[in-house]
Amino acid sequence: MSSVWGEHIKISVFGESHGSCIGVVVDGLPAGIQLDLAKINQEMARRRPGQDIYTTQRKEADRVEIVSGFFNGCTTGAPLCGIIKNSDKRSVDYEDIKNIMRPGHADYTGFIRYKGFADYRGGGHFSGRLTAPVVFAGAIANQYLEQKRIIIGTHLLRIGQVQDAPVDPVNISAGELLNFRSMRFPVFSSETAEQMKEEINNARMDCDSVGGILETVILNLPAGLGSPMFKSVESRMAAFVFSIPAVKGIEFGSGFNLASMRGSEANDEFYIVKEGNEKIPCTRTNHSGGINGGITNGMPVLFRTCIKPTSTISKPQHTININTMEETEHVFKGRHDPCIAVRAVPVIDAASALVVMDLLLERGG
Amino acid sequence: MSSVWGEHIKISVFGESHGSCIGVVVDGLPAGIQLDLAKINQEMARRRPGQDIYTTQRKEADRVEIVSGFFNGCTTGAPLCGIIKNSDKRSVDYEDIKNIMRPGHADYTGFIRYKGFADYRGGGHFSGRLTAPVVFAGAIANQYLEQKRIIIGTHLLRIGQVQDAPVDPVNISAGELLNFRSMRFPVFSSETAEQMKEEINNARMDCDSVGGILETVILNLPAGLGSPMFKSVESRMAAFVFSIPAVKGIEFGSGFNLASMRGSEANDEFYIVKEGNEKIPCTRTNHSGGINGGITNGMPVLFRTCIKPTSTISKPQHTININTMEETEHVFKGRHDPCIAVRAVPVIDAASALVVMDLLLERGG
Amino acid sequence: MSSVWGEHIKISVFGESHGSCIGVVVDGLPAGIQLDLAKINQEMARRRPGQDIYTTQRKEADRVEIVSGFFNGCTTGAPLCGIIKNSDKRSVDYEDIKNIMRPGHADYTGFIRYKGFADYRGGGHFSGRLTAPVVFAGAIANQYLEQKRIIIGTHLLRIGQVQDAPVDPVNISAGELLNFRSMRFPVFSSETAEQMKEEINNARMDCDSVGGILETVILNLPAGLGSPMFKSVESRMAAFVFSIPAVKGIEFGSGFNLASMRGSEANDEFYIVKEGNEKIPCTRTNHSGGINGGITNGMPVLFRTCIKPTSTISKPQHTININTMEETEHVFKGRHDPCIAVRAVPVIDAASALVVMDLLLERGG
Amino acid sequence: MSSVWGEHIKISVFGESHGSCIGVVVDGLPAGIQLDLAKINQEMARRRPGQDIYTTQRKEADRVEIVSGFFNGCTTGAPLCGIIKNSDKRSVDYEDIKNIMRPGHADYTGFIRYKGFADYRGGGHFSGRLTAPVVFAGAIANQYLEQKRIIIGTHLLRIGQVQDAPVDPVNISAGELLNFRSMRFPVFSSETAEQMKEEINNARMDCDSVGGILETVILNLPAGLGSPMFKSVESRMAAFVFSIPAVKGIEFGSGFNLASMRGSEANDEFYIVKEGNEKIPCTRTNHSGGINGGITNGMPVLFRTCIKPTSTISKPQHTININTMEETEHVFKGRHDPCIAVRAVPVIDAASALVVMDLLLERGG
């Protein structure tokens, strides 16, 4: 049981890379959320493959058909199911190699876990293609959040050896985040974008792939979301984020750098901001990433996600045949992203939106 | 709802730093696990405070009284409840400062979340003291795992500026892990241990604290545990680990370093190991930390956890009074660990044991 | 969050009576269950409407398209999604009456719960039509159970004033249960079937409807399934069965009759049955319905479900208009079953199969 | 995993009949519920054994010590743990008979389920004694409900052959329910109470026991609680109620009588009640027990629970020895209730309070 997530909303993801369709059931949506389908399609487009040389050449329209839970322009409160057709399948690519365990992929672990019965074509249910329904569900959550002025945005902090400027953890603005959402290579400077593209293209030319780091910010969360211990914001965000293929690390606020710090540096000191008659506690620094004791403190929530290089590469690799149990050399052909980190951006945004919506619904919405 | 965890075993943690006792109910334990109480006490001792200058001076015996689910030396299958008395409380320390929001702590977020009704003494339910019942529950899980030859161990990879050698992700041995478990400063070289102690003592002398990184290995896990997507091993381990106070980051295998790698480097190539008549797929490298597609591949599971510096320090800090809503300068007195990373080691081991037991029970034990 | 069920398998049901399609995602199915699609269609046919005057005249083929989790004739272990088209919709029937709260229906409670946003056509997600995906999921579970020789069957114990003979709670045979499954009016005597049909037809001629009681037996369950307290077999079965529209009561074994009994009568005395060298504890009576302390004892599990008369009737009824908040008299037109108990039979069988499969998977399958 | 319940509050029950103590952790309580401990003790007293000849002679003070989650008279929002000492144990009673499977009890099923490791003394974790922590948790929930004017009450509708008048399902008053809560034999007429006592005493004199039916009403629930399908109010109430030992049936509203009704009789027609300027939809009858489509409609919620005769009786019974696997005749000595239905009343009230609180918290409290 793997593809069901959530407490106050639940999503159930289904489908395989080379099946007839993929999709998601979103259960627990409040009734009456007005959905702007154009905006949903926009989110889908951010993740859509086949758009340039930096992504896989598989062409998919990725149009979602909503078959339930949506009536007269609004959510009904009943489970909302969205279905996406798979159109550009080349399953024949995989028949030859079904017994070859591709390094870095889930071929071997999936074989053991599912006793050889899994659909091996294109990674089956393990495929990154399954993030499309997640982006769809996240796009719905995002419309709910926008009504509450909550803004989520992610940029490419690093691709291979190329580093973007980090966000300002205290003063990052909604405008900057929205800007990230509108870019295919969300970075602070266009120069960095060019360097990153070159980095990716170099990997591609080398029949290789490259990894990256994403930096995500969530603005305007109220203080008081989450709980200590097992329902901490970090626990819930991390649990979702690690469900996205290729993610191997997550850190909040100053993250691993905190190991080298002293408490006097790492502690975010409070001060009072006056807005009209209201006094709002804020912190001057934000090493904690907006979360203390598992609960939001009203500052920007900030985390970084590490994405490993795409496992599929066109270089020859040493591996095994699970049928003959012999070692073999193999070159994998097939379409793939030379750097999956780029298309992971809208997926992380979607994950964030779903986690935040779940947190809000826990407090009565 | 925060302090209940698990799917196939469930733990429910209760208590506050300055209440009469703390404890945990462990539900779903298989009947017939023989428990060696001396070994459980040994685990408790690893986390126990007041043992030297590198930890808080609060003295607690941390003896667990098992009041249910245990009969004739074995688990009965009924919920097992363990209770630990709080003996060395100095609640008066906290009366004066109950309205002062200590930077880095959950005072402010807890105040908002629980509308001022939380027990503020010593951090209440947010206190690191609540990791004692987790260690107890983990010690039970560990005895279950030992029967299956699964070994877990953690060392201090970094304290402040001092770095230990990393484990060999492929060849780390059970002996080395068991050695870690027997040490109060689990590191590879005693020289490093001395440097770390000095680093901590320096922070202590400066009325300050310091952070660290722990590196954990789980040996002899069968291939095939976990699932793709939301039940990935990474998701489940991260969700638990982020419930431990002061954790701000986790990475598996080569973690954040994967961002700079090429796929040809990051992919762990398979080869065949022959044991008698059996042929076992293994990988020559272990950048994936023993997990592909959310599922164990039989190689050592390896992850690193970042622990921030203890929030409690004796230096003056700027903060706010939540009652008057005014800014204030304050020096916090009270006992605390100058480096909580040291005592986090057995907690991470316990978390790992519980997560692995849950994974195993999912496959029928 | 309403339409997600299960612990070791999870089902997520979606769709509305008058949407484009309905369906279900079944997550957690073990890999490698061979599925006989003809048998699944047979189960679907048992519930299908429009077959005679005793059921609604809505015609639906109720063919299920499996879009995921099924490959080369077997389950893959990935979520299995089945989709059923809605073909015979007459949504126009409902436009006029969308503000008229039909007595006995969920129109009013749904209006409050979903703030007027629910799809009111044909009951929307509340419709009995949503039991079709449940029957599909149950048919899969049933194929899993058949491999373990577990047999489930239900008969119509009562329709209105007509009573069938009760099953023998100790000696009921697999043959009798399989016979029930093959009948559209599963009863012991054909004479009773005729009387029941007459009872239903009388109600139909009176523009009215009639209720019934179903009696279900599960044979060959191993002893030891379930748990005390909140995971009792009764708790889990009842929770599912009460999710089926029109169910208002459930009793296990001798049920409500136990209230009038003495313990000396109600207690099922044990004796030993020898099968070859094996000695098997059995009970001479079965007042407990095969369950003691929430756990199966190896005897037939037996329960009875009460189904209220179909809420939709063609007689004039007094009710309210939720828009004008005025009282009104109304005659409802639209297709409906004069006795929904008949078509509830395969739904209860499906529910039973899913609950039993969940219980078995809890013990490792 | 059996003794954890709940979604928006979670309770985790622990302990055995003859252990040192029993108790419960209640997780998810909102902060700031003022608790009247005297009222909690009053609820405990309603269930307490040893008070007269109609209940077991085991004497227990049943005082609850709250060890966490309670501070300055209010809930803190942290897990609240209540512990109850077992003082009057006579474990020696059980040593002789540990291999004798008492008919009607969970001795045999528990033996299979827990492979002989369960604590057999006094039924261990299966004991009705474990309902004491449930009553405690329910008493807390009840104080939360009282602030919202929600009133719960239960009477003895039947004991053996003696029947009380049923409640008026439409006009039952809060006063009547509160009156039930104040009585040890909650019935409408004192004459019935005397007859019931005689019925119980007759069973007792015959070394036998007798069953009963409880009728429960919940007043002043808002319309709109619950959901269709798996989160129906009936599903959730039934799941909890069947966790109480000896419960074998539950029916809502007119329950099993609905089987013999026509729809025109069973449908509760709506009308409008004016309260000041407000117009409130009500129904003239209440065959649905206040629930349509799984959701409350604002009318009294009404259900009946069947309690089987106490399994422990002093008459000789035929059974088996699980060790020798031979049949045997046995007379069980030990203290027990001749009619457990009487002491089940406060347990059903507690279950109802917890389920209703969970339903309310789902809507934000």
PDB file of N, CA and C in Angstrom, chain A residues 1-2 109 113 206 208-209 226-227 230-231 234-235 239 248 250 252 255 262-264 267 269 272 279 288 291-292 306 311 317-318 325 327 363, chain B residues 1-2 109 113 206 208-209 226-228 230-231 234-235 239 248 250 252 255 262-264 267 269 272 279 288 291-292 306 311 317-318 325 327 363:
ATOM      1  N   MET A   1       0.841  -1.190   0.000  1.00  0.00           N
ATOM      2  CA  MET A   1       0.000   0.000   0.000  1.00  0.00           C
ATOM      3  C   MET A   1       0.871   1.232   0.000  1.00  0.00           C
ATOM      4  N   SER A   2       0.880   1.917  -1.109  1.00  0.00           N
ATOM      5  CA  SER A   2       1.947   2.888  -1.241  1.00  0.00           C
ATOM      6  C   SER A   2       1.477   4.209  -1.772  1.00  0.00           C
ATOM      7  N   THR A 109      14.642  -3.660  -7.197  1.00  0.00           N
ATOM      8  CA  THR A 109      13.852  -3.649  -5.957  1.00  0.00           C
ATOM      9  C   THR A 109      12.372  -3.908  -6.260  1.00  0.00           C
ATOM     10  N   ARG A 113      10.146  -6.854  -4.741  1.00  0.00           N
ATOM     11  CA  ARG A 113       8.943  -6.434  -3.993  1.00  0.00           C
ATOM     12  C   ARG A 113       7.683  -7.025  -4.600  1.00  0.00           C
ATOM     13  N   ASP A 206      27.181  14.020 -23.435  1.00  0.00           N
ATOM     14  CA  ASP A 206      28.031  12.937 -22.920  1.00  0.00           C
ATOM     15  C   ASP A 206      27.234  11.647 -22.693  1.00  0.00           C
ATOM     16  N   ASP A 208      24.965  11.323 -20.686  1.00  0.00           N
ATOM     17  CA  ASP A 208      24.945  11.216 -19.239  1.00  0.00           C
ATOM     18  C   ASP A 208      23.811  12.097 -18.688  1.00  0.00           C
ATOM     19  N   SER A 209      23.716  12.220 -17.378  1.00  0.00           N
ATOM     20  CA  SER A 209      22.694  13.054 -16.744  1.00  0.00           C
ATOM     21  C   SER A 209      23.337  13.790 -15.581  1.00  0.00           C
ATOM     22  N   GLY A 226       0.790  22.608  12.401  1.00  0.00           N
ATOM     23  CA  GLY A 226       1.646  21.470  12.716  1.00  0.00           C
ATOM     24  C   GLY A 226       1.564  21.132  14.190  1.00  0.00           C
ATOM     25  N   SER A 227       2.398  20.219  14.619  1.00  0.00           N
ATOM     26  CA  SER A 227       2.361  19.715  15.984  1.00  0.00           C
ATOM     27  C   SER A 227       3.748  19.227  16.358  1.00  0.00           C
ATOM     28  N   PHE A 230       5.378  13.511  15.928  1.00  0.00           N
ATOM     29  CA  PHE A 230       5.198  12.807  14.655  1.00  0.00           C
ATOM     30  C   PHE A 230       4.372  13.582  13.633  1.00  0.00           C
ATOM     31  N   LYS A 231       3.744  14.647  14.070  1.00  0.00           N
ATOM     32  CA  LYS A 231       2.991  15.452  13.115  1.00  0.00           C
ATOM     33  C   LYS A 231       3.657  16.797  12.882  1.00  0.00           C
ATOM     34  N   GLU A 234       7.915  19.414   9.483  1.00  0.00           N
ATOM     35  CA  GLU A 234       9.049  18.794   8.783  1.00  0.00           C
ATOM     36  C   GLU A 234       8.753  17.332   8.452  1.00  0.00           C
ATOM     37  N   SER A 235       8.170  16.599   9.410  1.00  0.00           N
ATOM     38  CA  SER A 235       7.871  15.183   9.180  1.00  0.00           C
ATOM     39  C   SER A 235       6.918  15.014   8.010  1.00  0.00           C
ATOM     40  N   ALA A 239       7.959  13.496   4.393  1.00  0.00           N
ATOM     41  CA  ALA A 239       7.346  12.233   3.988  1.00  0.00           C
ATOM     42  C   ALA A 239       6.810  12.338   2.563  1.00  0.00           C
ATOM     43  N   LYS A 248      16.739  12.532  -2.669  1.00  0.00           N
ATOM     44  CA  LYS A 248      17.582  11.805  -1.718  1.00  0.00           C
ATOM     45  C   LYS A 248      17.937  12.617  -0.482  1.00  0.00           C
ATOM     46  N   ILE A 250      16.578  16.220   2.187  1.00  0.00           N
ATOM     47  CA  ILE A 250      15.796  17.427   2.441  1.00  0.00           C
ATOM     48  C   ILE A 250      16.355  18.099   3.689  1.00  0.00           C
ATOM     49  N   PHE A 252      15.702  21.816   6.210  1.00  0.00           N
ATOM     50  CA  PHE A 252      14.864  22.972   6.489  1.00  0.00           C
ATOM     51  C   PHE A 252      15.722  24.103   7.036  1.00  0.00           C
ATOM     52  N   GLY A 255      19.533  24.070   7.637  1.00  0.00           N
ATOM     53  CA  GLY A 255      19.770  22.656   7.377  1.00  0.00           C
ATOM     54  C   GLY A 255      21.098  22.136   7.884  1.00  0.00           C
ATOM     55  N   ARG A 262      27.048  27.634  16.253  1.00  0.00           N
ATOM     56  CA  ARG A 262      26.784  27.753  17.672  1.00  0.00           C
ATOM     57  C   ARG A 262      25.301  28.115  17.872  1.00  0.00           C
ATOM     58  N   GLY A 263      24.756  27.796  19.021  1.00  0.00           N
ATOM     59  CA  GLY A 263      23.367  28.148  19.329  1.00  0.00           C
ATOM     60  C   GLY A 263      23.118  29.643  19.250  1.00  0.00           C
ATOM     61  N   SER A 264      24.085  30.417  19.693  1.00  0.00           N
ATOM     62  CA  SER A 264      23.899  31.871  19.694  1.00  0.00           C
ATOM     63  C   SER A 264      23.743  32.407  18.273  1.00  0.00           C
ATOM     64  N   ASN A 267      20.016  30.314  16.823  1.00  0.00           N
ATOM     65  CA  ASN A 267      18.726  30.738  17.382  1.00  0.00           C
ATOM     66  C   ASN A 267      18.238  32.002  16.680  1.00  0.00           C
ATOM     67  N   GLU A 269      16.389  35.216  16.916  1.00  0.00           N
ATOM     68  CA  GLU A 269      15.863  36.084  17.971  1.00  0.00           C
ATOM     69  C   GLU A 269      14.557  36.743  17.536  1.00  0.00           C
ATOM     70  N   ILE A 272       9.356  42.475  17.705  1.00  0.00           N
ATOM     71  CA  ILE A 272       7.939  42.796  17.459  1.00  0.00           C
ATOM     72  C   ILE A 272       7.813  43.681  16.220  1.00  0.00           C
ATOM     73  N   LYS A 279       0.436  43.701  16.980  1.00  0.00           N
ATOM     74  CA  LYS A 279       1.860  43.440  17.217  1.00  0.00           C
ATOM     75  C   LYS A 279       2.143  41.996  16.825  1.00  0.00           C
ATOM     76  N   SER A 288      15.741  28.539  11.266  1.00  0.00           N
ATOM     77  CA  SER A 288      14.836  27.417  11.556  1.00  0.00           C
ATOM     78  C   SER A 288      13.920  27.116  10.372  1.00  0.00           C
ATOM     79  N   ILE A 291       9.979  27.114  11.214  1.00  0.00           N
ATOM     80  CA  ILE A 291       9.367  26.020  11.985  1.00  0.00           C
ATOM     81  C   ILE A 291      10.136  25.827  13.299  1.00  0.00           C
ATOM     82  N   ASN A 292       9.443  25.940  14.422  1.00  0.00           N
ATOM     83  CA  ASN A 292      10.035  25.619  15.732  1.00  0.00           C
ATOM     84  C   ASN A 292       9.204  24.544  16.407  1.00  0.00           C
ATOM     85  N   CYS A 306      17.254  17.679  -2.495  1.00  0.00           N
ATOM     86  CA  CYS A 306      18.303  17.211  -3.396  1.00  0.00           C
ATOM     87  C   CYS A 306      17.732  16.186  -4.373  1.00  0.00           C
ATOM     88  N   SER A 311      18.459   8.488 -13.514  1.00  0.00           N
ATOM     89  CA  SER A 311      19.102   7.176 -13.552  1.00  0.00           C
ATOM     90  C   SER A 311      19.298   6.676 -14.973  1.00  0.00           C
ATOM     91  N   GLN A 317      26.553   0.518 -19.181  1.00  0.00           N
ATOM     92  CA  GLN A 317      26.697   0.285 -17.751  1.00  0.00           C
ATOM     93  C   GLN A 317      26.754  -1.215 -17.474  1.00  0.00           C
ATOM     94  N   HIS A 318      27.442  -1.546 -16.420  1.00  0.00           N
ATOM     95  CA  HIS A 318      27.539  -2.935 -15.990  1.00  0.00           C
ATOM     96  C   HIS A 318      26.353  -3.248 -15.087  1.00  0.00           C
ATOM     97  N   MET A 325      20.488 -14.461 -13.992  1.00  0.00           N
ATOM     98  CA  MET A 325      21.343 -14.164 -12.847  1.00  0.00           C
ATOM     99  C   MET A 325      22.816 -14.114 -13.262  1.00  0.00           C
ATOM    100  N   GLU A 327      25.926 -11.444 -14.929  1.00  0.00           N
ATOM    101  CA  GLU A 327      26.300 -10.052 -15.147  1.00  0.00           C
ATOM    102  C   GLU A 327      26.319  -9.754 -16.639  1.00  0.00           C
ATOM    103  N   ARG A 363      -6.745  22.420  11.038  1.00  0.00           N
ATOM    104  CA  ARG A 363      -7.185  23.509  11.926  1.00  0.00           C
ATOM    105  C   ARG A 363      -8.566  24.024  11.513  1.00  0.00           C
TER     106      ARG A 363
ATOM    107  N   MET B   1      -3.228  16.147  17.117  1.00  0.00           N
ATOM    108  CA  MET B   1      -2.848  14.746  17.267  1.00  0.00           C
ATOM    109  C   MET B   1      -1.447  14.571  16.759  1.00  0.00           C
ATOM    110  N   SER B   2      -0.539  14.313  17.658  1.00  0.00           N
ATOM    111  CA  SER B   2       0.840  14.475  17.245  1.00  0.00           C
ATOM    112  C   SER B   2       1.708  13.319  17.677  1.00  0.00           C
ATOM    113  N   THR B 109       5.714  29.059  19.247  1.00  0.00           N
ATOM    114  CA  THR B 109       4.810  28.274  18.387  1.00  0.00           C
ATOM    115  C   THR B 109       3.857  27.432  19.239  1.00  0.00           C
ATOM    116  N   ARG B 113      -0.134  27.516  19.139  1.00  0.00           N
ATOM    117  CA  ARG B 113      -0.803  26.245  18.812  1.00  0.00           C
ATOM    118  C   ARG B 113      -1.761  25.820  19.914  1.00  0.00           C
ATOM    119  N   ASP B 206      31.751  28.969  26.724  1.00  0.00           N
ATOM    120  CA  ASP B 206      31.282  30.234  26.132  1.00  0.00           C
ATOM    121  C   ASP B 206      29.805  30.475  26.414  1.00  0.00           C
ATOM    122  N   ASP B 208      27.488  28.712  25.446  1.00  0.00           N
ATOM    123  CA  ASP B 208      26.874  28.515  24.129  1.00  0.00           C
ATOM    124  C   ASP B 208      26.656  27.013  23.884  1.00  0.00           C
ATOM    125  N   SER B 209      26.220  26.683  22.709  1.00  0.00           N
ATOM    126  CA  SER B 209      25.992  25.277  22.354  1.00  0.00           C
ATOM    127  C   SER B 209      26.483  25.051  20.928  1.00  0.00           C
ATOM    128  N   GLY B 226       9.529  -1.782   1.917  1.00  0.00           N
ATOM    129  CA  GLY B 226       9.091  -0.458   1.501  1.00  0.00           C
ATOM    130  C   GLY B 226       8.289  -0.533   0.226  1.00  0.00           C
ATOM    131  N   SER B 227       7.963   0.612  -0.314  1.00  0.00           N
ATOM    132  CA  SER B 227       7.088   0.704  -1.475  1.00  0.00           C
ATOM    133  C   SER B 227       7.412   1.979  -2.231  1.00  0.00           C
ATOM    134  N   PRO B 228       6.965   2.057  -3.493  1.00  0.00           N
ATOM    135  CA  PRO B 228       7.138   3.319  -4.198  1.00  0.00           C
ATOM    136  C   PRO B 228       6.233   4.393  -3.586  1.00  0.00           C
ATOM    137  N   PHE B 230       4.370   7.042  -1.514  1.00  0.00           N
ATOM    138  CA  PHE B 230       4.225   7.583  -0.157  1.00  0.00           C
ATOM    139  C   PHE B 230       4.661   6.632   0.941  1.00  0.00           C
ATOM    140  N   LYS B 231       4.904   5.396   0.624  1.00  0.00           N
ATOM    141  CA  LYS B 231       5.394   4.466   1.629  1.00  0.00           C
ATOM    142  C   LYS B 231       6.844   4.093   1.365  1.00  0.00           C
ATOM    143  N   GLU B 234      12.465   6.002   2.541  1.00  0.00           N
ATOM    144  CA  GLU B 234      12.932   7.344   2.874  1.00  0.00           C
ATOM    145  C   GLU B 234      11.812   8.169   3.522  1.00  0.00           C
ATOM    146  N   SER B 235      10.603   8.082   2.972  1.00  0.00           N
ATOM    147  CA  SER B 235       9.477   8.844   3.522  1.00  0.00           C
ATOM    148  C   SER B 235       9.215   8.460   4.968  1.00  0.00           C
ATOM    149  N   ALA B 239      10.035  10.823   8.165  1.00  0.00           N
ATOM    150  CA  ALA B 239       8.902  11.285   8.970  1.00  0.00           C
ATOM    151  C   ALA B 239       9.179  11.061  10.452  1.00  0.00           C
ATOM    152  N   LYS B 248      17.044  18.982  11.666  1.00  0.00           N
ATOM    153  CA  LYS B 248      16.656  19.924  10.606  1.00  0.00           C
ATOM    154  C   LYS B 248      17.012  19.441   9.206  1.00  0.00           C
ATOM    155  N   ILE B 250      17.865  15.622   6.653  1.00  0.00           N
ATOM    156  CA  ILE B 250      18.193  14.201   6.510  1.00  0.00           C
ATOM    157  C   ILE B 250      18.565  13.956   5.055  1.00  0.00           C
ATOM    158  N   PHE B 252      19.958  10.580   2.367  1.00  0.00           N
ATOM    159  CA  PHE B 252      20.205   9.145   2.214  1.00  0.00           C
ATOM    160  C   PHE B 252      21.331   8.919   1.216  1.00  0.00           C
ATOM    161  N   GLY B 255      23.327  11.603  -0.695  1.00  0.00           N
ATOM    162  CA  GLY B 255      22.535  12.769  -0.321  1.00  0.00           C
ATOM    163  C   GLY B 255      22.768  13.995  -1.175  1.00  0.00           C
ATOM    164  N   ARG B 262      27.230  13.233 -11.917  1.00  0.00           N
ATOM    165  CA  ARG B 262      26.649  12.735 -13.146  1.00  0.00           C
ATOM    166  C   ARG B 262      25.968  11.380 -12.849  1.00  0.00           C
ATOM    167  N   GLY B 263      24.995  11.020 -13.653  1.00  0.00           N
ATOM    168  CA  GLY B 263      24.322   9.735 -13.478  1.00  0.00           C
ATOM    169  C   GLY B 263      25.269   8.557 -13.561  1.00  0.00           C
ATOM    170  N   SER B 264      26.244   8.663 -14.447  1.00  0.00           N
ATOM    171  CA  SER B 264      27.190   7.558 -14.621  1.00  0.00           C
ATOM    172  C   SER B 264      28.001   7.306 -13.353  1.00  0.00           C
ATOM    173  N   ASN B 267      24.821   6.250 -10.334  1.00  0.00           N
ATOM    174  CA  ASN B 267      24.169   4.940 -10.454  1.00  0.00           C
ATOM    175  C   ASN B 267      25.055   3.846  -9.860  1.00  0.00           C
ATOM    176  N   GLU B 269      26.208   0.331  -9.923  1.00  0.00           N
ATOM    177  CA  GLU B 269      26.145  -0.814 -10.836  1.00  0.00           C
ATOM    178  C   GLU B 269      26.008  -2.127 -10.069  1.00  0.00           C
ATOM    179  N   ILE B 272      27.053  -9.775  -9.282  1.00  0.00           N
ATOM    180  CA  ILE B 272      26.533 -10.962  -8.592  1.00  0.00           C
ATOM    181  C   ILE B 272      27.544 -11.452  -7.562  1.00  0.00           C
ATOM    182  N   LYS B 279      22.940 -16.904  -5.585  1.00  0.00           N
ATOM    183  CA  LYS B 279      23.505 -15.748  -6.274  1.00  0.00           C
ATOM    184  C   LYS B 279      22.761 -14.510  -5.796  1.00  0.00           C
ATOM    185  N   SER B 288      23.029   5.277  -3.404  1.00  0.00           N
ATOM    186  CA  SER B 288      21.584   5.317  -3.157  1.00  0.00           C
ATOM    187  C   SER B 288      21.250   5.033  -1.696  1.00  0.00           C
ATOM    188  N   ILE B 291      18.636   2.058  -1.051  1.00  0.00           N
ATOM    189  CA  ILE B 291      17.206   2.218  -1.363  1.00  0.00           C
ATOM    190  C   ILE B 291      17.040   2.683  -2.808  1.00  0.00           C
ATOM    191  N   ASN B 292      16.320   1.921  -3.617  1.00  0.00           N
ATOM    192  CA  ASN B 292      15.955   2.341  -4.985  1.00  0.00           C
ATOM    193  C   ASN B 292      14.446   2.364  -5.119  1.00  0.00           C
ATOM    194  N   CYS B 306      21.014  15.901  10.461  1.00  0.00           N
ATOM    195  CA  CYS B 306      21.615  17.117  10.997  1.00  0.00           C
ATOM    196  C   CYS B 306      20.890  17.546  12.269  1.00  0.00           C
ATOM    197  N   SER B 311      19.030  24.728  21.658  1.00  0.00           N
ATOM    198  CA  SER B 311      18.465  26.079  21.678  1.00  0.00           C
ATOM    199  C   SER B 311      18.733  26.787  22.995  1.00  0.00           C
ATOM    200  N   GLN B 317      20.067  36.869  25.296  1.00  0.00           N
ATOM    201  CA  GLN B 317      19.472  36.889  23.954  1.00  0.00           C
ATOM    202  C   GLN B 317      18.319  37.899  23.913  1.00  0.00           C
ATOM    203  N   HIS B 318      18.107  38.429  22.754  1.00  0.00           N
ATOM    204  CA  HIS B 318      17.017  39.371  22.554  1.00  0.00           C
ATOM    205  C   HIS B 318      15.763  38.572  22.212  1.00  0.00           C
ATOM    206  N   MET B 325       3.797  41.637  25.178  1.00  0.00           N
ATOM    207  CA  MET B 325       4.102  41.872  23.758  1.00  0.00           C
ATOM    208  C   MET B 325       5.155  42.971  23.606  1.00  0.00           C
ATOM    209  N   GLU B 327       9.519  43.734  23.569  1.00  0.00           N
ATOM    210  CA  GLU B 327      10.819  43.101  23.404  1.00  0.00           C
ATOM    211  C   GLU B 327      11.573  43.143  24.720  1.00  0.00           C
ATOM    212  N   ARG B 363       5.464  -6.899   5.895  1.00  0.00           N
ATOM    213  CA  ARG B 363       5.676  -8.099   5.060  1.00  0.00           C
ATOM    214  C   ARG B 363       5.390  -9.370   5.846  1.00  0.00           C
TER     215      ARG B 363
END
